[in-house]
Coordinates of C-alpha atoms and ligand atoms in Angstrom, one line a residue:
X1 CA -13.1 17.2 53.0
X2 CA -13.6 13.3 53.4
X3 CA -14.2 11.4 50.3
X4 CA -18.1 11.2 51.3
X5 CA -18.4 14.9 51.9
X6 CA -16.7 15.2 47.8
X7 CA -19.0 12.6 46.2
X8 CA -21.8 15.0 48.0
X9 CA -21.0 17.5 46.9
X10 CA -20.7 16.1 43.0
X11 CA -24.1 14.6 43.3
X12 CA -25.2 18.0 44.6
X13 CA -24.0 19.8 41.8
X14 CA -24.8 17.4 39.3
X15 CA -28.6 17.6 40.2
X16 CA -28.2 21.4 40.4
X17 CA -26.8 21.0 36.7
X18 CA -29.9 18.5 35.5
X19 CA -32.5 20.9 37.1
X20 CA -31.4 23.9 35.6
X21 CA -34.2 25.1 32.8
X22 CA -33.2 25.5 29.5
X23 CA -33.8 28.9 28.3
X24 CA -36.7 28.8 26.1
X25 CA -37.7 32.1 24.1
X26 CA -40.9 33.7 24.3
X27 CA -42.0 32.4 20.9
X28 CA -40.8 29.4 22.0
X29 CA -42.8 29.0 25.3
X30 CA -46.2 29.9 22.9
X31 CA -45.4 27.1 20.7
X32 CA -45.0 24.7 24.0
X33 CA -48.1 25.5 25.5
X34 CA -50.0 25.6 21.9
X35 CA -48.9 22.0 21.4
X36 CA -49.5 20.8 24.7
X37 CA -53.4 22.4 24.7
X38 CA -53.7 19.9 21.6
X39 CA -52.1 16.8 23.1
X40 CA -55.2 15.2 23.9
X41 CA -56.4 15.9 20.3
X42 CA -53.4 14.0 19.0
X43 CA -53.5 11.6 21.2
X44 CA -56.9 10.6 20.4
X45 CA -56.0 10.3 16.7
X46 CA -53.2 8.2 17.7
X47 CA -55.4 5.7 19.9
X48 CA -57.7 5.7 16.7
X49 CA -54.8 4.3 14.5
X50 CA -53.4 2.2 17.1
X51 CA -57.2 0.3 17.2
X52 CA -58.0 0.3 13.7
X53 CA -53.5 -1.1 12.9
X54 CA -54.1 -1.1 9.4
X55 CA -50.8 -2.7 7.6
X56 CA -48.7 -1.6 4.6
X57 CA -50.9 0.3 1.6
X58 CA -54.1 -1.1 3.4
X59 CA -53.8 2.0 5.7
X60 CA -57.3 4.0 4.7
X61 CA -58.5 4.7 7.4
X62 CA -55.7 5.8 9.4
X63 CA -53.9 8.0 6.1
X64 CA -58.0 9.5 5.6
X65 CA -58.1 10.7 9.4
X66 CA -54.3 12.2 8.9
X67 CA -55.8 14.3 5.8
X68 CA -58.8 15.6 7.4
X69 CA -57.2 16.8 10.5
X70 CA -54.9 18.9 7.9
X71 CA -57.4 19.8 5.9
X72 CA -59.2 21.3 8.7
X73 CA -56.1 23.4 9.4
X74 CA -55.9 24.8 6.2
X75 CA -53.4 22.7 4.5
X76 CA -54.3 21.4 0.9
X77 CA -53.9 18.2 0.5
X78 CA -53.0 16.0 -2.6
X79 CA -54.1 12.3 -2.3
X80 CA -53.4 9.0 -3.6
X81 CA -50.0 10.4 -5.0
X82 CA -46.9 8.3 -6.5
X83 CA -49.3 5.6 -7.7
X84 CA -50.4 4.6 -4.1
X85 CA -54.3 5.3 -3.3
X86 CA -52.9 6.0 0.5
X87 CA -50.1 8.4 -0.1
X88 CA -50.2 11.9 -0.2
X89 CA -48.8 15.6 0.4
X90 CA -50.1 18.0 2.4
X91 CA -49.1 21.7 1.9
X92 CA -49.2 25.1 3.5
X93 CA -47.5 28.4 2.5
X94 CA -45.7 29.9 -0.5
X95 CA -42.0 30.0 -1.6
X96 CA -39.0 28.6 -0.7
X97 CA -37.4 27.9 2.1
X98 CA -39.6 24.5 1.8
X99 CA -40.0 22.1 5.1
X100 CA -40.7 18.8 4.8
X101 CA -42.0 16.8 7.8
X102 CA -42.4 12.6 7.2
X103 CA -45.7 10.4 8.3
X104 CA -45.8 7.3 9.0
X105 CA -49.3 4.9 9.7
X106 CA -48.7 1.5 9.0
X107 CA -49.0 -1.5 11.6
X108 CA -47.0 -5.0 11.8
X109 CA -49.1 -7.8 10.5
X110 CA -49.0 -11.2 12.9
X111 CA -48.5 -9.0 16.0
X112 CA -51.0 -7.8 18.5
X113 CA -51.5 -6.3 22.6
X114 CA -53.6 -5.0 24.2
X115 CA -52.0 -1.3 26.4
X116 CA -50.9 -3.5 29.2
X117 CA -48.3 -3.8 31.0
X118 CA -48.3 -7.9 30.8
X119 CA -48.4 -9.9 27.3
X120 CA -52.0 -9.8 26.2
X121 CA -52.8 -10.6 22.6
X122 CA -56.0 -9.4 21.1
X123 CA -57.2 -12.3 19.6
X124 CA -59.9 -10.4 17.0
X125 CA -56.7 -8.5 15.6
X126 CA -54.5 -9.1 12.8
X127 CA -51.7 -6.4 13.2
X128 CA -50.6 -4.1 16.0
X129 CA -48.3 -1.3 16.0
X130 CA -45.1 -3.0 17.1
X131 CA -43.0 0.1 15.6
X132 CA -45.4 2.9 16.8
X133 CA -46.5 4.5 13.7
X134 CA -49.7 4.9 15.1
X135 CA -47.9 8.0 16.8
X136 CA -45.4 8.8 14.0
X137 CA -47.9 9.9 11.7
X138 CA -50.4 12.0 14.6
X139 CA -46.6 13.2 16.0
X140 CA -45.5 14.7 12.7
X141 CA -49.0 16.1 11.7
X142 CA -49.0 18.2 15.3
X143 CA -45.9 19.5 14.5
X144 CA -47.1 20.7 10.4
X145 CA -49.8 22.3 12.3
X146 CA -47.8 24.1 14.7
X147 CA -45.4 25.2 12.3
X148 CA -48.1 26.5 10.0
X149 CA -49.1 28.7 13.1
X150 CA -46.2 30.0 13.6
X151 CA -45.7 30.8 9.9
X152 CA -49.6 32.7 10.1
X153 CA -48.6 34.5 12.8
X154 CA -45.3 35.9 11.8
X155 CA -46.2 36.3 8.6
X156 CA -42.6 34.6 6.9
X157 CA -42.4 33.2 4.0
X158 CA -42.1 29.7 3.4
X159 CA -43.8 26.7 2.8
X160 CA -44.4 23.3 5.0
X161 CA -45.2 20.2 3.8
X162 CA -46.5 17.0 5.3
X163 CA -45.8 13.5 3.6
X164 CA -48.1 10.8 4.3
X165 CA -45.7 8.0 3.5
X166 CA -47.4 4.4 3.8
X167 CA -46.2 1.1 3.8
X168 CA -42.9 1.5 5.7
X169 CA -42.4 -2.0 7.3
X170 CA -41.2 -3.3 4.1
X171 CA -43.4 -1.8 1.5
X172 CA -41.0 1.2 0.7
X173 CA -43.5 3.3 0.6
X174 CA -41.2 6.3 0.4
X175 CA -39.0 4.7 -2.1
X176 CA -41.8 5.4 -4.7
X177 CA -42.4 8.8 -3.6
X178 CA -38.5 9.5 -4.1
X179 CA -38.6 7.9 -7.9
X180 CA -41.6 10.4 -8.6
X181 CA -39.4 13.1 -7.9
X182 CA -41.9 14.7 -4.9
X183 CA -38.5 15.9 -3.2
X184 CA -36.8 18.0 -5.8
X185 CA -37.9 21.3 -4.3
X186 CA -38.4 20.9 -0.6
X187 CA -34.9 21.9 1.1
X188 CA -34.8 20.0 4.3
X189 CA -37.1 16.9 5.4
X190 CA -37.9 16.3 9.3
X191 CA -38.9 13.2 10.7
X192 CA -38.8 11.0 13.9
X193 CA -39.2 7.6 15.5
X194 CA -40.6 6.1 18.2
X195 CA -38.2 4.7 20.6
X196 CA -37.4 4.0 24.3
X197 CA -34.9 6.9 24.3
X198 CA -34.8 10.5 23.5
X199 CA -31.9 11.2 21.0
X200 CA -30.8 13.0 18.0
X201 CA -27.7 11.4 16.8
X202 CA -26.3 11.2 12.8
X203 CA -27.1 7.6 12.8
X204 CA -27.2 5.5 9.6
X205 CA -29.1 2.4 8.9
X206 CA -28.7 -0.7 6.4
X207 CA -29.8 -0.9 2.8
X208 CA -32.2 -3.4 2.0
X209 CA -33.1 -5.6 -0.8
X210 CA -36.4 -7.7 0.0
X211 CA -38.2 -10.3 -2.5
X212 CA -40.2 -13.0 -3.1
X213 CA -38.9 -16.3 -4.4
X214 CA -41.6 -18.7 -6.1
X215 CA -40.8 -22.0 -7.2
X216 CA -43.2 -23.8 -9.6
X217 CA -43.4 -28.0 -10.1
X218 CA -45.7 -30.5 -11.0
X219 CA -48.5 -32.1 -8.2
X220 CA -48.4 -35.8 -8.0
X221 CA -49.5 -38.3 -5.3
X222 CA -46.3 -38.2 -3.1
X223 CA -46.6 -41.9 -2.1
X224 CA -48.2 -43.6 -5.2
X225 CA -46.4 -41.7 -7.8
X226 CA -43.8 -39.7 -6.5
X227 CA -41.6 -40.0 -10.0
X228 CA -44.4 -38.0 -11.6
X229 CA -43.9 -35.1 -9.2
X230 CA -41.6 -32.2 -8.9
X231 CA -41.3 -30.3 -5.3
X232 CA -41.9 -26.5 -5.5
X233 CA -41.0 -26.9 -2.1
X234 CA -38.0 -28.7 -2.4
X235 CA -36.7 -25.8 -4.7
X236 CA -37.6 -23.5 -2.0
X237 CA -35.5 -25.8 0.7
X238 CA -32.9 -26.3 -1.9
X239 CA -32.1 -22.2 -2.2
X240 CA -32.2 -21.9 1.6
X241 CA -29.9 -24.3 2.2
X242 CA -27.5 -22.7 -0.1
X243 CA -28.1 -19.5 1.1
X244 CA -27.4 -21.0 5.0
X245 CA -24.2 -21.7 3.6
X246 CA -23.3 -18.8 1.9
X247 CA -23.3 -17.0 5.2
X248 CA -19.6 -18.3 5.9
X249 CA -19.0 -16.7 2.4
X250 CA -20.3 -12.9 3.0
X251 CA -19.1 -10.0 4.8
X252 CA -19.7 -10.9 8.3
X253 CA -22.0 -7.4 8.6
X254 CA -24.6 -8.7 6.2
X255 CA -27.7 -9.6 7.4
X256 CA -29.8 -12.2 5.6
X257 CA -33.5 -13.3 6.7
X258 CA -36.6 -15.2 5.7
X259 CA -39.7 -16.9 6.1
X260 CA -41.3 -19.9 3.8
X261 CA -44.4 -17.6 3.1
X262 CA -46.3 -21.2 0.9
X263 CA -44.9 -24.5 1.5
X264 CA -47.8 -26.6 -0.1
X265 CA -51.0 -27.9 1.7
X266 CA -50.9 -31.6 2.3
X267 CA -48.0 -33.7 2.9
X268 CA -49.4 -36.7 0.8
X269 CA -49.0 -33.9 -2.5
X270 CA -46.5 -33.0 -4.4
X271 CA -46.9 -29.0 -4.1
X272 CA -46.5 -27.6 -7.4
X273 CA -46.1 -24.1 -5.6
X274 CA -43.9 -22.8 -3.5
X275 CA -42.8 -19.4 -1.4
X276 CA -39.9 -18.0 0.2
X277 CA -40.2 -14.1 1.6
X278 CA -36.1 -12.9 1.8
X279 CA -34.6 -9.9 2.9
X280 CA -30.9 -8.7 2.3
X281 CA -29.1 -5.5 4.4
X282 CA -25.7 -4.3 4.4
X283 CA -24.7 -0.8 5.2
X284 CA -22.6 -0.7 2.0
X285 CA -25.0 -0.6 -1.4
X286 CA -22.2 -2.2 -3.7
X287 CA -21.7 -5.2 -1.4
X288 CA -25.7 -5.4 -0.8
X289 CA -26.0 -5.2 -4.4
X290 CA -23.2 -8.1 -5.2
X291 CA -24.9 -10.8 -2.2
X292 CA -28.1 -10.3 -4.1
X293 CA -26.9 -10.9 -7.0
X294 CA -25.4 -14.3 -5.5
X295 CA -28.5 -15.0 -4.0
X296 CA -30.1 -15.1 -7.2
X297 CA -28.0 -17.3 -8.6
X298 CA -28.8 -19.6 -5.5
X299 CA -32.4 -19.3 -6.9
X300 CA -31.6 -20.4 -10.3
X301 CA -29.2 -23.4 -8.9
X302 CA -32.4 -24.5 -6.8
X303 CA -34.6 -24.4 -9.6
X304 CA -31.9 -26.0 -11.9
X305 CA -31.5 -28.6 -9.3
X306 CA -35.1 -29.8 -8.5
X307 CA -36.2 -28.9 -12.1
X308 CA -39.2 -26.4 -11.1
X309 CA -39.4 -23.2 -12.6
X310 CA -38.3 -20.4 -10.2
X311 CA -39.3 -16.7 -10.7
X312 CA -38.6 -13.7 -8.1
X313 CA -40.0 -10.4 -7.6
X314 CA -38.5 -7.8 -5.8
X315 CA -40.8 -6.5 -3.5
X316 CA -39.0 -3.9 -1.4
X317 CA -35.5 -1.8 -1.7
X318 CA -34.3 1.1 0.6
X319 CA -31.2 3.2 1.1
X320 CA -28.9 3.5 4.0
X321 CA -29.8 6.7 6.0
X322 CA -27.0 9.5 4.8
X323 CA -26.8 11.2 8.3
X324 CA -26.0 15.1 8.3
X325 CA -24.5 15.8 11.0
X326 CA -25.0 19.7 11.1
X327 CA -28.8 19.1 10.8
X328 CA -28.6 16.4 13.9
X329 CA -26.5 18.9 15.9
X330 CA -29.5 21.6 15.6
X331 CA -32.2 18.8 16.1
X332 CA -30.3 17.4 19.5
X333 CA -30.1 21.2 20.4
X334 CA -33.8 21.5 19.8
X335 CA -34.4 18.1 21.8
X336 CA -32.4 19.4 24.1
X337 CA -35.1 22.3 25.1
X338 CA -37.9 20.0 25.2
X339 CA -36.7 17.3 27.1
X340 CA -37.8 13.7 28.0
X341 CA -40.6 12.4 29.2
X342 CA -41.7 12.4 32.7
X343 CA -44.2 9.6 33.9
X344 CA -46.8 10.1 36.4
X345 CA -47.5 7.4 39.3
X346 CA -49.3 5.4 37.1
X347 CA -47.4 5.1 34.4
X348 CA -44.4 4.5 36.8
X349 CA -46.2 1.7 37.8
X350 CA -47.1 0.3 34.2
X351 CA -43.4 0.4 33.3
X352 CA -41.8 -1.0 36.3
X353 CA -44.5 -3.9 35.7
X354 CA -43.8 -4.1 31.8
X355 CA -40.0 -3.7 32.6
X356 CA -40.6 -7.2 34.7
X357 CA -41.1 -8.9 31.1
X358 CA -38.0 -8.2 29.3
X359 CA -35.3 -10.2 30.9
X360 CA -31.8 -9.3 32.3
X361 CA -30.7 -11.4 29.0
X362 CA -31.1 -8.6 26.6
X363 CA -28.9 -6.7 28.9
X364 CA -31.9 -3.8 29.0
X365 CA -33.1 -3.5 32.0
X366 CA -33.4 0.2 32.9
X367 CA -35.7 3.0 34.5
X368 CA -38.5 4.1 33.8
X369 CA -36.9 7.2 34.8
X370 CA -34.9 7.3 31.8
X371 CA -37.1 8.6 29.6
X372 CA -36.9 11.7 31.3
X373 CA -33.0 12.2 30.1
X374 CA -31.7 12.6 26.4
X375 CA -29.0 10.8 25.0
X376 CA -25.6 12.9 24.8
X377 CA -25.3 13.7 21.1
X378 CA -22.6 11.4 19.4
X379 CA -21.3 11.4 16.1
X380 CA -19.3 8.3 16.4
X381 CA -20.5 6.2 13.1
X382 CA -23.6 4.9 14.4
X383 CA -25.6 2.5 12.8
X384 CA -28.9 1.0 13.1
X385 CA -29.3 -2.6 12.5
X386 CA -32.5 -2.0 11.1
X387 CA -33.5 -0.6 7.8
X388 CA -36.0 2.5 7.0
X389 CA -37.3 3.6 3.6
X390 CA -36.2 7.5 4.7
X391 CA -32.6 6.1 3.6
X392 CA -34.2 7.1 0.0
X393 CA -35.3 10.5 0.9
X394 CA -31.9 11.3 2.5
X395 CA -30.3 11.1 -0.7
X396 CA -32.2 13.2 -2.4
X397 CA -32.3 16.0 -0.1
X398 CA -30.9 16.4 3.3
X399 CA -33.0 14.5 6.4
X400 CA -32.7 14.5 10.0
X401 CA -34.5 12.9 12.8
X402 CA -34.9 11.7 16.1
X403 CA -35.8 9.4 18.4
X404 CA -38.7 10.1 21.3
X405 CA -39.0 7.6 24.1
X406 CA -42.9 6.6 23.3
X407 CA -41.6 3.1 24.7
X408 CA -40.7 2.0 28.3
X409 CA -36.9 2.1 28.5
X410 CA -35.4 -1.2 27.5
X411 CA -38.4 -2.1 24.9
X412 CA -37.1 -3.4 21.7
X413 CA -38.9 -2.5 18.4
X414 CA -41.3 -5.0 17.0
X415 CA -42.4 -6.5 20.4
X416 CA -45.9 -6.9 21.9
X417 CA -44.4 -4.2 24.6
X418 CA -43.9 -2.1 21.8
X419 CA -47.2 -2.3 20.8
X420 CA -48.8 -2.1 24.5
X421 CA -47.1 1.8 25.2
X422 CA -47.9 2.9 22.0
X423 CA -51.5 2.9 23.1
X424 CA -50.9 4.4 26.3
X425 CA -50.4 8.3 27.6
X426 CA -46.7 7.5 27.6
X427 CA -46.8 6.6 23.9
X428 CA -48.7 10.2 24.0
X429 CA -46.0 11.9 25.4
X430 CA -42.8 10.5 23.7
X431 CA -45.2 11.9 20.5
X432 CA -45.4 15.1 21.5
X433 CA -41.7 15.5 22.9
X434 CA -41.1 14.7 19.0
X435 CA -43.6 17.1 17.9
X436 CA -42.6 19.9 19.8
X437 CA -38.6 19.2 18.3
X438 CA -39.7 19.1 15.2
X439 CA -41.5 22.1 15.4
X440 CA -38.4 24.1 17.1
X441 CA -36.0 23.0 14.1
X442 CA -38.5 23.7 11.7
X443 CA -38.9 27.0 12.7
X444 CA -35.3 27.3 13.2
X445 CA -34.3 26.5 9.8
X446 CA -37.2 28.8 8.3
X447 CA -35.8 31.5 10.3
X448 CA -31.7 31.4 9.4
X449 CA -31.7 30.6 5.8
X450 CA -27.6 29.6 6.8
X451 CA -28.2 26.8 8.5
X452 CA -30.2 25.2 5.5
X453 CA -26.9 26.4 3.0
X454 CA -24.6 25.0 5.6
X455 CA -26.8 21.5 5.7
X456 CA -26.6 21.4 2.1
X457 CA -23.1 21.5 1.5
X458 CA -22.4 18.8 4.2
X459 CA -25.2 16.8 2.4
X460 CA -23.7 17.0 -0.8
X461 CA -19.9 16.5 0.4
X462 CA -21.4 13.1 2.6
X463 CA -23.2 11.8 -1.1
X464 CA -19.9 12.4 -3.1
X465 CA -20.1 13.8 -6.8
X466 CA -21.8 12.2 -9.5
X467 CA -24.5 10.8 -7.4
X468 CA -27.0 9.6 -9.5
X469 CA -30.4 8.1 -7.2
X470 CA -31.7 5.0 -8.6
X471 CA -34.5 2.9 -6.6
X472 CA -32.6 -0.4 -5.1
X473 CA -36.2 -2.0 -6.2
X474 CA -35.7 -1.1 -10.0
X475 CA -38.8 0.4 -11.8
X476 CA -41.5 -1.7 -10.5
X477 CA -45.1 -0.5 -9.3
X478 CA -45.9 0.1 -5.5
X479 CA -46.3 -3.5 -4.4
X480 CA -49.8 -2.7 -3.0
X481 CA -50.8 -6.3 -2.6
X482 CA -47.1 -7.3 -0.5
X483 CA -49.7 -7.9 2.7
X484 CA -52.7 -9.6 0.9
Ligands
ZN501 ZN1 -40.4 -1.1 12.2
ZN502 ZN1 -40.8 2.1 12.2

């Protein structure tokens, strides 16, 4: 055989591998096709959230809508819980095992696109869903529904819960939800993301400290009587600048970010009020903990320094994720079944035209095509550079998740590309390839009580003895107001 006549015949048995069809059971197969008659449904709910891009703890609307549909199924619902008017807890069934599946809702303030392929703000909004919870929280409610389905019809006992959990771009909604103890009796929590990949891997993420600095001094004409005056901005300059150089002093991991949120009015006044937004992640909690801590004392020096009277409030906290890797194993499995997402003609055309935007710099330009695959499952210490508030959760009781590729491959989070799929029929589809994963490892967990006991003891060998949760973000209230 020539070399060409091998490589044929590996390409010709490679494709004979990718085509074969997973075996799906007969149950299975009816909870396919009952989720697909409903992705329409879902779909509009997700378009409706998408428009109305409410942000953190603003999110009525969109969390109301989430309730009703569940409501309508049957579930009963408990609103406004953990002290925040748009959390809540939808339940269905009786006994244990207990099933929790997460929702998210909330946009991205400062971003917004219209569901094209080419940048096209809308100038009339104020936030856009740049992360796609617009389909995380419609996602997660299709797959409630079809679990409780499946628990009607076969009659098992057990109960599923939905969590409406606002505020996640930096509100820690969950965080609250954790300190009110609303985990202690649910056994294993579900929930997804949306992506530009299909995966299911143990990943972690960094813990977070977020907070606002505020620097008060005196007003005075800055020209005429500048001696008079004392710069609430110039303390606010005065802790960045230490905090830019304390970046040579850190573990090299950290990451350390901000934004002068008030800065004063007019240059020709002193401002007697100033803001700086900051935010703080390391995988490791100790050495998160011990850079805050020096970041304070940056504060104080500042304040010290340009004699105005400093004050912080922590406004966020979260957890590093605390994969387990059993639970991702049965989740990639499950992900596995359902497979990607394949694109009609259209949609091949949007993303080839989006995929256009996003530069061979970022070192992402792939198919469209690859949102059809899913990621090989790896368990080689992966971490997330970014930071969720389902870190919390999966301390207090074991969590796995995945991603579904709602986004044209090679999409970064937080971008107005982002923003444009999740309010397109491929957003649609990544949702329901999450849905329809969820659904399979919830109903595989209810089914073989082993997998939960098995889950359990990796959990609690991965959180180490003596662990003791307590909220990075202390005992303060939900920071409702952290987007006013
Ligand atoms: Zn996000
Ligand atoms: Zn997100």
């Amino acid at each position: 055989m020539t070399l060409h006549q091998l490589t044929f015949l590996a390409v010709g048995l490679l494709s004979i591998q990718l085509r074969a069809q997973p075996t799906l059971t007969k149950e299975q197969q009816e909870v396919l096709s009952g989720l697909d008659g409903k992705s329409s449904h879902y779909g509009t709910l997700s378009k409706q959230i998408w428009d109305w891009a409410e942000v953190g703890y603003q999110e009525e609307k969109s969390s109301a809508l989430l309730q009703q549909e569940l409501t309508k199924e049957g579930f009963s619902v408990k609103a406004g819980v953990a002290g925040i008017p748009t959390a809540f807890v939808a339940t269905f069934g009786s006994g244990k095992p207990v099933i929790g599946i997460l929702a998210e809702y909330d946009a991205l303030p400062g971003i917004t696109q219209d569901a094209t392929p080419e940048r096209k703000p809308i100038d009339s909004k104020k936030a856009g869903h740049a992360c796609g919870h617009n389909l995380f929280g419609p996602g997660s409610v299709a797959s409630a529904i079809a679990v409780k389905n499946w628990l009607q019809k076969t009659g098992k006992t057990g109960t599923i819960q939905l969590y409406g959990t606002p505020a996640e771009e930096g509100g820690s909604g969950k965080v609250y939800m954790v300190r009110e103890g609303m985990f202690t009796n649910t056994d294993v929590v579900l929930h997804w993301h949306p992506a530009d990949r299909n995966g299911a891997d143990p990943s972690t993420s960094l813990a977070n400290i977020t907070a606002k600095f505020r620097f008060r001094g005196i007003a005075a004409h800055a020209a005429a009587s500048p001696e008079r005056g004392r710069s609430a901005l110039d303390g606010v300059e005065s802790m960045n600048y230490m905090i830019n150089m304390m970046r040579e002093h850190i573990p090299s991991d950290t990451r350390i970010h901000y934004v002068i949120t008030k800065g004063g009015e007019a240059p020709n006044v002193v401002p007697d009020f100033a803001e700086v937004y900051y935010y703080v992640r390391h995988k490791n909690r100790t050495i998160l903990q011990d850079v805050w801590k020096r970041m304070v004392k940056a504060a104080e020096g500042a304040g010290l320094g340009t004699e105005t009277k400093m004050e912080y409030e922590i406004i966020g906290g979260v957890y590093n994720l605390l994969p387990v890797e059993s639970l991702s194993k049965l989740m990639h499995k499950n992900l596995s079944l359902v497979g990607g997402v394949t694109y009609s003609p259209e949609e091949t055309k949007f993303a080839e035209k989006m995929g256009e935007s996003f530069g061979a710099s970022f070192g992402s330009i792939r198919k469209p095509v690859e949102a059809a695959t899913v990621s090989p499952f790896s368990n080689n210490d992966l971490l997330s550079s970014a930071s969720t508030d389902v870190g919390d959760v999966s301390w207090v009781v074991p969590t796995v998740g995945l991603s579904a590729a709602t986004w044209v491959p090679g999409t970064a989070a937080h971008s107005w590309q982002a923003v444009a799929s999740s309010g397109t029929s491929i957003g649609v589809k990544g949702m329901m390839v999450a849905a329809k994963s969820l659904t399979f490892t919830a109903i595989d967990l209810f089914k073989d009580p082993a997998l939960i006991q098995k889950a359990k003891s990796d959990w609690q060998q991965a959180r180490g003895a003596g662990f003791q949760y307590e909220a990075l973000l202390g005992n303060r209230k939900p920071a409702l107001d952290y987007r006013k």
